[in-house]
mmCIF file of C-alpha atoms in Angstrom:
data_model
loop_
_atom_site.group_PDB
_atom_site.id
_atom_site.type_symbol
_atom_site.label_atom_id
_atom_site.label_comp_id
_atom_site.label_asym_id
_atom_site.label_seq_id
_atom_site.Cartn_x
_atom_site.Cartn_y
_atom_site.Cartn_z
ATOM 1 C CA UNK A 1 -30.820 -70.228 35.437
ATOM 2 C CA UNK A 2 -27.162 -69.438 35.100
ATOM 3 C CA UNK A 3 -25.403 -67.331 32.505
ATOM 4 C CA UNK A 4 -24.459 -70.276 30.284
ATOM 5 C CA UNK A 5 -28.072 -71.356 29.768
ATOM 6 C CA UNK A 6 -29.248 -67.760 29.304
ATOM 7 C CA UNK A 7 -26.517 -67.111 26.743
ATOM 8 C CA UNK A 8 -27.332 -70.317 24.909
ATOM 9 C CA UNK A 9 -31.040 -69.487 24.718
ATOM 10 C CA UNK A 10 -30.273 -65.951 23.519
ATOM 11 C CA UNK A 11 -27.893 -67.284 20.863
ATOM 12 C CA UNK A 12 -30.497 -69.743 19.599
ATOM 13 C CA UNK A 13 -33.172 -67.029 19.408
ATOM 14 C CA UNK A 14 -30.854 -64.704 17.477
ATOM 15 C CA UNK A 15 -29.887 -67.545 15.131
ATOM 16 C CA UNK A 16 -33.531 -68.427 14.420
ATOM 17 C CA UNK A 17 -34.352 -64.754 13.752
ATOM 18 C CA UNK A 18 -31.351 -64.496 11.407
ATOM 19 C CA UNK A 19 -32.421 -67.585 9.460
ATOM 20 C CA UNK A 20 -35.960 -66.150 9.230
ATOM 21 C CA UNK A 21 -34.646 -62.877 7.805
ATOM 22 C CA UNK A 22 -32.496 -64.728 5.256
ATOM 23 C CA UNK A 23 -35.456 -66.841 4.139
ATOM 24 C CA UNK A 24 -37.640 -63.729 3.865
ATOM 25 C CA UNK A 25 -34.992 -61.821 1.894
ATOM 26 C CA UNK A 26 -34.491 -64.600 -0.635
ATOM 27 C CA UNK A 27 -38.135 -65.629 -0.997
ATOM 28 C CA UNK A 28 -39.751 -65.225 -4.398
ATOM 29 C CA UNK A 29 -42.644 -63.254 -2.888
ATOM 30 C CA UNK A 30 -40.270 -60.477 -1.822
ATOM 31 C CA UNK A 31 -38.430 -60.238 -5.147
ATOM 32 C CA UNK A 32 -40.946 -57.960 -6.857
ATOM 33 C CA UNK A 33 -40.922 -55.504 -3.956
ATOM 34 C CA UNK A 34 -37.132 -55.461 -3.846
ATOM 35 C CA UNK A 35 -36.919 -54.944 -7.616
ATOM 36 C CA UNK A 36 -39.323 -52.024 -7.370
ATOM 37 C CA UNK A 37 -37.353 -50.511 -4.495
ATOM 38 C CA UNK A 38 -34.092 -50.935 -6.420
ATOM 39 C CA UNK A 39 -35.488 -48.945 -9.347
ATOM 40 C CA UNK A 40 -36.932 -46.077 -7.291
ATOM 41 C CA UNK A 41 -33.770 -44.009 -7.730
ATOM 42 C CA UNK A 42 -34.182 -44.139 -11.500
ATOM 43 C CA UNK A 43 -37.830 -43.093 -11.295
ATOM 44 C CA UNK A 44 -36.727 -40.052 -9.308
ATOM 45 C CA UNK A 45 -34.229 -39.122 -12.053
ATOM 46 C CA UNK A 46 -36.997 -39.301 -14.685
ATOM 47 C CA UNK A 47 -39.118 -36.867 -12.687
ATOM 48 C CA UNK A 48 -36.128 -34.554 -12.263
ATOM 49 C CA UNK A 49 -35.407 -34.599 -16.019
ATOM 50 C CA UNK A 50 -39.033 -33.768 -16.816
ATOM 51 C CA UNK A 51 -39.021 -30.949 -14.308
ATOM 52 C CA UNK A 52 -35.758 -29.512 -15.659
ATOM 53 C CA UNK A 53 -36.823 -29.768 -19.282
ATOM 54 C CA UNK A 54 -40.069 -27.963 -18.481
ATOM 55 C CA UNK A 55 -38.327 -24.957 -16.917
ATOM 56 C CA UNK A 56 -35.862 -24.421 -19.784
ATOM 57 C CA UNK A 57 -38.454 -24.218 -22.551
#
Protein backbone atom coordinates (compact mmCIF):
# COMPACT_ATOMS: atom_id res chain seq x y z
CA UNK A 1 0.00 0.00 0.00
CA UNK A 2 1.41 3.36 -0.91
CA UNK A 3 0.87 6.71 0.75
CA UNK A 4 -1.91 7.79 -1.62
CA UNK A 5 -4.13 4.83 -0.76
CA UNK A 6 -3.35 5.12 2.96
CA UNK A 7 -4.16 8.83 2.92
CA UNK A 8 -7.38 8.22 1.04
CA UNK A 9 -8.52 5.54 3.48
CA UNK A 10 -7.66 7.77 6.45
CA UNK A 11 -9.55 10.69 4.91
CA UNK A 12 -12.63 8.54 4.33
CA UNK A 13 -12.56 7.23 7.92
CA UNK A 14 -12.26 10.75 9.33
CA UNK A 15 -15.09 11.95 7.07
CA UNK A 16 -17.39 9.11 8.17
CA UNK A 17 -16.62 9.81 11.85
CA UNK A 18 -17.32 13.53 11.30
CA UNK A 19 -20.67 12.80 9.65
CA UNK A 20 -21.52 10.44 12.55
CA UNK A 21 -20.76 13.16 15.11
CA UNK A 22 -22.88 15.69 13.20
CA UNK A 23 -25.81 13.28 13.04
CA UNK A 24 -25.46 12.52 16.76
CA UNK A 25 -25.25 16.21 17.68
CA UNK A 26 -28.37 17.14 15.73
CA UNK A 27 -30.46 14.08 16.61
CA UNK A 28 -33.65 14.64 18.57
CA UNK A 29 -32.60 12.06 21.18
CA UNK A 30 -29.63 14.22 22.19
CA UNK A 31 -31.57 17.49 22.41
CA UNK A 32 -32.89 16.96 25.94
CA UNK A 33 -29.42 16.18 27.27
CA UNK A 34 -27.92 19.21 25.55
CA UNK A 35 -30.70 21.46 26.86
CA UNK A 36 -30.08 20.20 30.38
CA UNK A 37 -26.34 20.74 30.03
CA UNK A 38 -26.91 24.26 28.68
CA UNK A 39 -28.93 25.19 31.76
CA UNK A 40 -26.51 23.76 34.34
CA UNK A 41 -24.79 27.13 34.77
CA UNK A 42 -28.09 28.70 35.81
CA UNK A 43 -28.79 25.93 38.32
CA UNK A 44 -25.41 26.65 39.89
CA UNK A 45 -26.34 30.35 40.25
CA UNK A 46 -29.58 29.41 42.04
CA UNK A 47 -27.64 27.34 44.56
CA UNK A 48 -25.18 30.19 45.06
CA UNK A 49 -28.01 32.70 45.66
CA UNK A 50 -29.62 30.40 48.23
CA UNK A 51 -26.31 29.91 49.98
CA UNK A 52 -25.59 33.65 50.06
CA UNK A 53 -29.06 34.58 51.26
CA UNK A 54 -28.79 32.04 54.07
CA UNK A 55 -25.54 33.49 55.44
CA UNK A 56 -26.75 37.11 55.50
CA UNK A 57 -29.87 36.49 57.57
